[in-house]
Coordinates of C-alpha atoms in Angstrom, one line a residue:
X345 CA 32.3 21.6 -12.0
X346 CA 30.3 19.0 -10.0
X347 CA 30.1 21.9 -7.2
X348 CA 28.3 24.4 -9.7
X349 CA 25.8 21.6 -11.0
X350 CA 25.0 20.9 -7.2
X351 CA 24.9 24.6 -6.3
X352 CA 22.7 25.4 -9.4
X353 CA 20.2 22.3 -8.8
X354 CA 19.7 23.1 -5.4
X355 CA 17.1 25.5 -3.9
X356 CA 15.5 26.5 -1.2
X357 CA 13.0 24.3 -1.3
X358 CA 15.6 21.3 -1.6
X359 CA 17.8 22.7 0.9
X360 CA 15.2 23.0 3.2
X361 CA 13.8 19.2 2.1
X362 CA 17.8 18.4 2.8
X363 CA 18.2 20.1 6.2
X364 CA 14.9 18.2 7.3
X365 CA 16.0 14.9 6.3
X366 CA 19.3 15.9 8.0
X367 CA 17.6 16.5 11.3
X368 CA 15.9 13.4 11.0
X369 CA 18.6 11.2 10.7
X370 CA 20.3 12.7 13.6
X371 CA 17.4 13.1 16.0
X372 CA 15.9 9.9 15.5
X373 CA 19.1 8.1 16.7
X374 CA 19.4 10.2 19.5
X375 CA 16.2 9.7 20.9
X376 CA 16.8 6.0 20.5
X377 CA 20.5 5.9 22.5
X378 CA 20.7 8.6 24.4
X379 CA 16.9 9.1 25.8
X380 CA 16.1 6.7 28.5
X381 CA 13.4 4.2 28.3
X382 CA 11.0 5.7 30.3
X383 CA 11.1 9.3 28.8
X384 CA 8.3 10.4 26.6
X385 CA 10.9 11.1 23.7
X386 CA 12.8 8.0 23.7
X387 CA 11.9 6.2 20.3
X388 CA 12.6 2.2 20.5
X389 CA 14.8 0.0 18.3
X390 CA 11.7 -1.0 17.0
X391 CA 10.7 2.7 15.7
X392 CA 14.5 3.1 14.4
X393 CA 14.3 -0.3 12.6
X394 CA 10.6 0.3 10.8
X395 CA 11.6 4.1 9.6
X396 CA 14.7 2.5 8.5
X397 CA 12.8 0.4 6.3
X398 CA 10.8 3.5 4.3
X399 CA 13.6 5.5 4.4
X400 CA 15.4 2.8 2.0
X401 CA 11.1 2.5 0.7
X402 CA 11.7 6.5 -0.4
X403 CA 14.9 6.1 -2.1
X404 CA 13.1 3.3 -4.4
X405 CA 10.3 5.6 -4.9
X406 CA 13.1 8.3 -5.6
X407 CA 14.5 6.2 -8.9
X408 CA 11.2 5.4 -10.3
X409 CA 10.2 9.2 -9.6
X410 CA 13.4 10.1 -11.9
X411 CA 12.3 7.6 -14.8
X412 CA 8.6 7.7 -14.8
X413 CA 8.1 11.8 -13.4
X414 CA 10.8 12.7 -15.5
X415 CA 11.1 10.4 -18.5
X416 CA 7.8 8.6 -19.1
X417 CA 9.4 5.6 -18.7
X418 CA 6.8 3.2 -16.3
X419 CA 8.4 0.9 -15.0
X420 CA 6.4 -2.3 -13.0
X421 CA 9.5 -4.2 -12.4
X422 CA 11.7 -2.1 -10.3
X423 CA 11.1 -4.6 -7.4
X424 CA 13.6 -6.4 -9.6
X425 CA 16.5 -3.8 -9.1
X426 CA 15.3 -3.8 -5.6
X427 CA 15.4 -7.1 -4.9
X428 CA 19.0 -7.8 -6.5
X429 CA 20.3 -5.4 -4.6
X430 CA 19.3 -6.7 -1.5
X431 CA 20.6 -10.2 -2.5
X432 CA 24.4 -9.0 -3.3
X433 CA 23.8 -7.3 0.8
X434 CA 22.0 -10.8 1.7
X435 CA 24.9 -13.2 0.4
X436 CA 27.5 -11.1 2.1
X437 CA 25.6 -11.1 5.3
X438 CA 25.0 -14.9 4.6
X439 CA 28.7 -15.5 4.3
X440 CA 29.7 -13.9 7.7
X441 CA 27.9 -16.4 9.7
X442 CA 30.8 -19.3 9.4
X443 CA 30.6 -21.8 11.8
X444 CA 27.6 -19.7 13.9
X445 CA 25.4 -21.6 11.8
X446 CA 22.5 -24.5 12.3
X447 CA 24.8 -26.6 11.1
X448 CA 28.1 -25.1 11.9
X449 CA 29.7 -24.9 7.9
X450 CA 32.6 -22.8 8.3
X451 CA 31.5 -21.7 4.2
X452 CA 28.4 -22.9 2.7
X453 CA 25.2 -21.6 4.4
X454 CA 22.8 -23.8 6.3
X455 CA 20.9 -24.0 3.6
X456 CA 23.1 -25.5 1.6
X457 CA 24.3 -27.9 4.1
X458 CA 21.0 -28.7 4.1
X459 CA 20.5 -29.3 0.5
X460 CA 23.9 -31.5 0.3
X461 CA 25.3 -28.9 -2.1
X462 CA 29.1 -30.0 -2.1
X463 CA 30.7 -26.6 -2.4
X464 CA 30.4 -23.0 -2.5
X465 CA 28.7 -22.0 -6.3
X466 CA 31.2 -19.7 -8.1
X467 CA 28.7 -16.8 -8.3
X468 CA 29.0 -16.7 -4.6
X469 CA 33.1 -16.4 -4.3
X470 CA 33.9 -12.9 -3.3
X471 CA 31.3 -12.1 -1.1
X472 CA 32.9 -12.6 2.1
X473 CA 34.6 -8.9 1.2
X474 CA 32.2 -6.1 1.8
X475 CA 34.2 -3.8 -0.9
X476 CA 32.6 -6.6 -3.1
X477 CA 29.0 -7.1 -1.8
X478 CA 28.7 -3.0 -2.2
X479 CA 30.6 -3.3 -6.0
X480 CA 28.0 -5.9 -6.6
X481 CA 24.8 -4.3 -5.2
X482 CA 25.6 -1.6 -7.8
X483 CA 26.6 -3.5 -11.0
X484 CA 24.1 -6.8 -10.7
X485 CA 20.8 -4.1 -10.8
X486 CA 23.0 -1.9 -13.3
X487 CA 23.9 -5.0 -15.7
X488 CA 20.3 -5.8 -16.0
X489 CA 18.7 -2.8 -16.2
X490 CA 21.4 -1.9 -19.3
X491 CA 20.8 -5.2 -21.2
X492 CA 17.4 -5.0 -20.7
X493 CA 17.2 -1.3 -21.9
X494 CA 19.2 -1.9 -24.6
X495 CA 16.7 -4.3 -26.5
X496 CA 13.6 -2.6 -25.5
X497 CA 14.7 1.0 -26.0
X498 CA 16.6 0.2 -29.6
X499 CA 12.8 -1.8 -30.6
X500 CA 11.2 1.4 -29.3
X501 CA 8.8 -0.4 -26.9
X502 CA 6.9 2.5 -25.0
X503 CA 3.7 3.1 -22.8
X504 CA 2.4 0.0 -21.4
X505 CA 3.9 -2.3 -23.6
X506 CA 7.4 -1.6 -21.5
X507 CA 5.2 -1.4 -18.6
X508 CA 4.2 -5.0 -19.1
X509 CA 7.7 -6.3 -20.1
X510 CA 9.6 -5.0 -17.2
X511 CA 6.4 -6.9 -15.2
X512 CA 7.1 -10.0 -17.1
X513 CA 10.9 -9.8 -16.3
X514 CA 10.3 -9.4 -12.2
X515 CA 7.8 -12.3 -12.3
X516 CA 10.7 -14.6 -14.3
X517 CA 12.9 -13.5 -11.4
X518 CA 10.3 -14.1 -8.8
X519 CA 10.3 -17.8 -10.5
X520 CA 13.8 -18.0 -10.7
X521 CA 15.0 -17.4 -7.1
X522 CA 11.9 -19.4 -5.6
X523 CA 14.0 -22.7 -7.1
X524 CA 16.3 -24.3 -4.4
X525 CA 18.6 -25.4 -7.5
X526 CA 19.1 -21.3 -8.0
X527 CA 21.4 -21.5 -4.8
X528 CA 19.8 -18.4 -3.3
X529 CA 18.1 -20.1 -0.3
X530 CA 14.9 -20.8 -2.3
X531 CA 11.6 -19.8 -0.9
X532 CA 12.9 -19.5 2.2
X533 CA 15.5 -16.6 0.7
X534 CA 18.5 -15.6 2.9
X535 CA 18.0 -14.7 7.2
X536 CA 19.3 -15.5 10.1
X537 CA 22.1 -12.5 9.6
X538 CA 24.8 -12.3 12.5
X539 CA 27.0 -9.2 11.7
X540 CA 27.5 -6.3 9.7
X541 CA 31.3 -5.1 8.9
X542 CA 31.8 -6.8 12.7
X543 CA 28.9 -5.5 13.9
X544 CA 25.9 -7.2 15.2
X545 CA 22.8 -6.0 13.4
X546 CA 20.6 -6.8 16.4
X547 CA 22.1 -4.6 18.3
X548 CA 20.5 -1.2 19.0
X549 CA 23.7 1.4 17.8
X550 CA 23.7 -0.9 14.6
X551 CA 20.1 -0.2 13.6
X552 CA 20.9 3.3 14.3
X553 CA 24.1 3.8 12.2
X554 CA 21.9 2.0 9.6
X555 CA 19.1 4.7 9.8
X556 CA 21.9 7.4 9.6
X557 CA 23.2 5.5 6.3
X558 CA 20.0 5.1 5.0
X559 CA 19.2 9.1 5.8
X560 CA 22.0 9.8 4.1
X561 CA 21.7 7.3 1.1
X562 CA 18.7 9.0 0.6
X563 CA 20.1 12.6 1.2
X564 CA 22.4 11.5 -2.0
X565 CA 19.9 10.1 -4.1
X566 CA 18.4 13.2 -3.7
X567 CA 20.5 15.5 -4.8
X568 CA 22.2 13.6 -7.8
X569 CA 18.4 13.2 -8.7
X570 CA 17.8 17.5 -8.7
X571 CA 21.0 17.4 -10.6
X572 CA 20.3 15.3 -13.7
X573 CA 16.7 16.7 -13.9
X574 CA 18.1 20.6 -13.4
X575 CA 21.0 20.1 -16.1
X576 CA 20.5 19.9 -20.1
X577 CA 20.6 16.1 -19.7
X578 CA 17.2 16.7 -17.3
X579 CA 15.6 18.9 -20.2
X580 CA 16.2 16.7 -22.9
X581 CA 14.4 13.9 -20.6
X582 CA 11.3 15.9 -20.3
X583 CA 11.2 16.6 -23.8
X584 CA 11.0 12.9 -24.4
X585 CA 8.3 12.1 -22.2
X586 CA 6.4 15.1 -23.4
X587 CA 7.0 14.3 -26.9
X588 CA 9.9 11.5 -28.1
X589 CA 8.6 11.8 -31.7
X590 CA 9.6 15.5 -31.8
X591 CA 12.7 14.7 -29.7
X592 CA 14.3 12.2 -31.8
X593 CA 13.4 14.4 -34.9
X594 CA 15.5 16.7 -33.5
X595 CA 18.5 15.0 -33.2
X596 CA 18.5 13.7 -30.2
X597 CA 19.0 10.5 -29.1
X598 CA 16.7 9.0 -27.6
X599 CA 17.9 5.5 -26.7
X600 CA 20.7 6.1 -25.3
X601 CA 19.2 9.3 -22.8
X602 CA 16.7 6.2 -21.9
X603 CA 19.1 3.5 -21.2
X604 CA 21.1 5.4 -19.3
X605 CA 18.9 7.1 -16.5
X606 CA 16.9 3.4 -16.9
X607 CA 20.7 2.2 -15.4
X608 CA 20.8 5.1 -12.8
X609 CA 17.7 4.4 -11.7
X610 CA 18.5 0.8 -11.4
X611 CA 21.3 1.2 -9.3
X612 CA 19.5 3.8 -6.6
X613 CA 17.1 0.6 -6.7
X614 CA 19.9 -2.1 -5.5
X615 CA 21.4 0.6 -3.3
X616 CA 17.5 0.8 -1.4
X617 CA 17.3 -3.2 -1.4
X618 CA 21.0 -3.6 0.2
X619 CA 19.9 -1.2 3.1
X620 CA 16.6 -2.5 3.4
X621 CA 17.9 -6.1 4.2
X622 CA 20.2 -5.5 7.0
X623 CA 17.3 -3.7 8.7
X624 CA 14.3 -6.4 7.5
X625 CA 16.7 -9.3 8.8
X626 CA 15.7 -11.5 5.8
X627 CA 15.3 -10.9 2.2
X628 CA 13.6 -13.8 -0.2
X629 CA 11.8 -13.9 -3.3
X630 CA 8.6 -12.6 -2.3
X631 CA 10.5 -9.3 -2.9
X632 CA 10.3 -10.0 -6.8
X633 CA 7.2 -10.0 -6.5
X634 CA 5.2 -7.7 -9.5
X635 CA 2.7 -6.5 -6.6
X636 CA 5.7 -4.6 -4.7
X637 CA 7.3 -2.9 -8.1
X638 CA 3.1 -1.4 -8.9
X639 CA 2.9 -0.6 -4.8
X640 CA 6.0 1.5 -5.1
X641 CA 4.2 3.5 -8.4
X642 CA 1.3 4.3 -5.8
X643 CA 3.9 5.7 -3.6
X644 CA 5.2 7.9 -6.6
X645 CA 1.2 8.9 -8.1
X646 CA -0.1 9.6 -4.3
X647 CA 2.8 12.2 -3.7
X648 CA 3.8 13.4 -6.7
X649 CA 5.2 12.5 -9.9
X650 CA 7.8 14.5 -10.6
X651 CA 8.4 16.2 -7.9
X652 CA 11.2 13.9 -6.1
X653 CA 10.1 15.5 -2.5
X654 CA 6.4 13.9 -3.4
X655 CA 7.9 10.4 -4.4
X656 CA 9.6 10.7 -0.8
X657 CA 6.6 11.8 1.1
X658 CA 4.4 9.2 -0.6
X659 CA 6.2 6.0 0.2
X660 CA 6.9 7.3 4.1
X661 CA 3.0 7.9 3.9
X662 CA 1.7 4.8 2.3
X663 CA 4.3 2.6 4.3
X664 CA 3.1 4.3 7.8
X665 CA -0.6 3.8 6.3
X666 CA 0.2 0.1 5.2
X667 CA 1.4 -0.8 8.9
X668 CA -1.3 1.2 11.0
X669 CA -4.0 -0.7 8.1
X670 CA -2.7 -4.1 8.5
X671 CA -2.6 -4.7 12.4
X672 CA -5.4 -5.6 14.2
X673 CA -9.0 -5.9 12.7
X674 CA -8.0 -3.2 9.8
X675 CA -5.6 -5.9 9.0
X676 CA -7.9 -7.7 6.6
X677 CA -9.3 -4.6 4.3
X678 CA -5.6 -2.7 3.6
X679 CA -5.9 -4.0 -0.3
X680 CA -9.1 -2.1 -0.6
X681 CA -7.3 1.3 1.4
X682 CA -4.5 1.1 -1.0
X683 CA -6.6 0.7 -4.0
X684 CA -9.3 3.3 -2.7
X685 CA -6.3 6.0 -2.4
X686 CA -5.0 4.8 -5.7
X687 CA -8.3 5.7 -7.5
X688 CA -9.0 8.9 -5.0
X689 CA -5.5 10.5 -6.0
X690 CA -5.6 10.1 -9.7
X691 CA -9.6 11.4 -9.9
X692 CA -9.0 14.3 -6.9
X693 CA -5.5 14.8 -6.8
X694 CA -3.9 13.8 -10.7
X695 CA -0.8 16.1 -9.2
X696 CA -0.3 14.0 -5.9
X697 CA 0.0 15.8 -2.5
X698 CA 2.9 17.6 -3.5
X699 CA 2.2 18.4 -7.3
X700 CA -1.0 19.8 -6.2
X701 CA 0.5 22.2 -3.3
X702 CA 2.9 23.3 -5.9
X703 CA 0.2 24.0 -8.3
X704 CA -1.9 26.1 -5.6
X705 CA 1.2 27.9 -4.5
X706 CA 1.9 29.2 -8.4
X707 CA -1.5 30.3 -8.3
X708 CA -1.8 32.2 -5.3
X709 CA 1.5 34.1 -6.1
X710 CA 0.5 35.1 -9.8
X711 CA -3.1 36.3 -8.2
X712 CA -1.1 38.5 -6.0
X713 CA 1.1 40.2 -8.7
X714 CA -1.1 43.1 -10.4
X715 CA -2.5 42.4 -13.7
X716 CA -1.7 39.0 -13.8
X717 CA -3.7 36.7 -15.0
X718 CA -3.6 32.8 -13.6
X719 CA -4.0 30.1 -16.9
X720 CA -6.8 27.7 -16.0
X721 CA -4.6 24.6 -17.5
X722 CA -5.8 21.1 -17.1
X723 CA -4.5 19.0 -14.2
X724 CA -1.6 16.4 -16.0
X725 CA -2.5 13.2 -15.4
X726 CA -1.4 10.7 -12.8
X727 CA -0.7 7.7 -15.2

């Protein structure tokens, strides 16, 4: 069953996007360990590390891509999901310190030595077991993104009124976590991260086996995305963000379809955050911030809403942009890039990169088939 969704959602193009991908996250670690320094191929720790960080950048872009491309849902807040996510990883990366510490705590974390707290919070309990961290990464984004779904799907809040709540909800987080009484580390977050499963995440094989994992997170993301929008369930989603009122007329429901790839998309969210922190070496509340979640929409509207490959392409290109803008002298005028490219793609390219190449390539082949004649239709709109 699962074998014949995958096998019919699949084609060429995504095997091809796949087997890319695939080469990627097996090159790039090679280069890094098994190239020597002084060879022209050899990529650094420091290379593996940063394309680490958009590869976990693309799967974020991925889940909004399959809510927003696919649903009309806009979300601003799914920094939120994000940012969870990389907590659950943070706190069990926080609790294999022990006594390697500042202060040498065998169980609280410096910071909490610091702050006198007494004891270990309840919340934190269990994340000393990785099976737990990853369990959490998964439900804590999932849990949120269902209650909050529930309420705002059943009131039928839509368009930029959702938009502006699931802003609201990432700046109350933002709040939340920047309090030292939240037991989260405050604005100083969670850092200072020793070892991963044993491992040390300094050390150059780690940040490679975490570029493979984060390839291959993303590899997965990928294709249970082309599977929910290529089944039924992925039509009736379309229909609702092309028209709910019709939808819902015809018996559909449209709440629940809502809620639940609004939870999926959550949870491909905390999955990004817990592979981001590992690789970042820190995660704190900044990462709440309601900036990030509309920076990771320009990822989605520069390469391609609903597309998946575009949402991809536009957060590796963006991020690669945002770090060649932002050293040196460029360093000061990246906000004005980022919003210049925001305004250029939806008045030039309403499609994205990708969109658009897909639209000239339908084009071209129905001008080369006789007697056919190509629909001017206007460009969708980026929004």
């Amino acid at each position: 069953m699962i074998a014949s969704l995958v096998s019919r959602a699949l084609d060429r193009g995504a095997l091809a996007f796949l087997a890319t991908l695939a080469a990627i996250g097996i090159l790039v670690p090679v280069l890094n360990l098994l190239v020597p320094a002084t060879s022209p191929f050899y990529l650094s720790s420091y290379f593996v590390a940063l394309f680490g960080k958009y590869l976990c950048f693309a799967i974020l872009a991925l889940s909004i891509d399959l809510i927003w491309g696919y649903c009309g849902i806009l979300s601003l807040g799914h920094g939120a999901f994000f940012a969870l996510g990389g907590y659950a990883m943070g706190m069990y990366l926080m609790r294999q310190i022990g006594t390697r510490g500042v202060y040498a705590h065998p169980v609280l974390p410096d910071f909490m030595v610091f702050l006198n707290w007494p004891e270990l919070p309840i919340y934190w309990y269990g994340f000393q077991h990785f099976a737990y961290a990853a369990f959490m990464v998964l439900f804590v984004p999932g849990l949120l993104a269902f209650v909050f779904g529930w309420f705002a799907f059943r009131s039928r809040v839509t368009g930029v009124y959702l938009s502006i709540i699931t802003q609201a909800m990432t700046f109350a987080l933002m709040l939340g976590f920047f309090r030292n009484n939240f037991g989260f580390g405050g604005n100083n977050g969670l850092t200072d991260f020793k070892d991963i499963l044993g491992f040390n995440v300094q050390a150059p094989g780690t940040r490679a086996a975490l570029f493979m994992i984060s390839t291959l997170a993303l590899m997965l993301g990928f294709v249970i995305c082309r599977v929910v929008v290529s089944s039924k369930f992925g039509k009736v989603l379309v229909a609702i963000r092309d028209a709910e009122a019709r939808t819902r007329f015809l018996g559909y429901r449209v709440e629940a379809y809502k809620l639940l790839v609004f939870t999926l998309s959550a949870c491909m969210a905390g999955v990004a955050g817990a592979l981001y922190v590992p690789q970042v070496g820190i995660i704190n509340p900044s990462e709440f911030s309601p900036g990030n979640s509309i920076e990771a929409v320009i990822w989605v509207a520069v390469g391609g809403r609903g597309t998946l490959t575009g949402a991809v392409l536009g957060a590796v290109l963006v991020n690669y942009g945002k770090t060649y803008f932002t050293s040196g002298v460029l360093a000061p005028y990246w906000l004005f890039v980022l919003g210049g490219l925001f305004v250029a793609v939806t008045l030039l390219l309403p499609r994205g990169i990708v969109g658009t190449i897909h639209l000239r390539w339908r084009e071209w082949r129905e001008r080369r088939q006789p007697g056919a004649r190509v629909p001017h239709a206007a460009p969708r709109a980026a929004e």
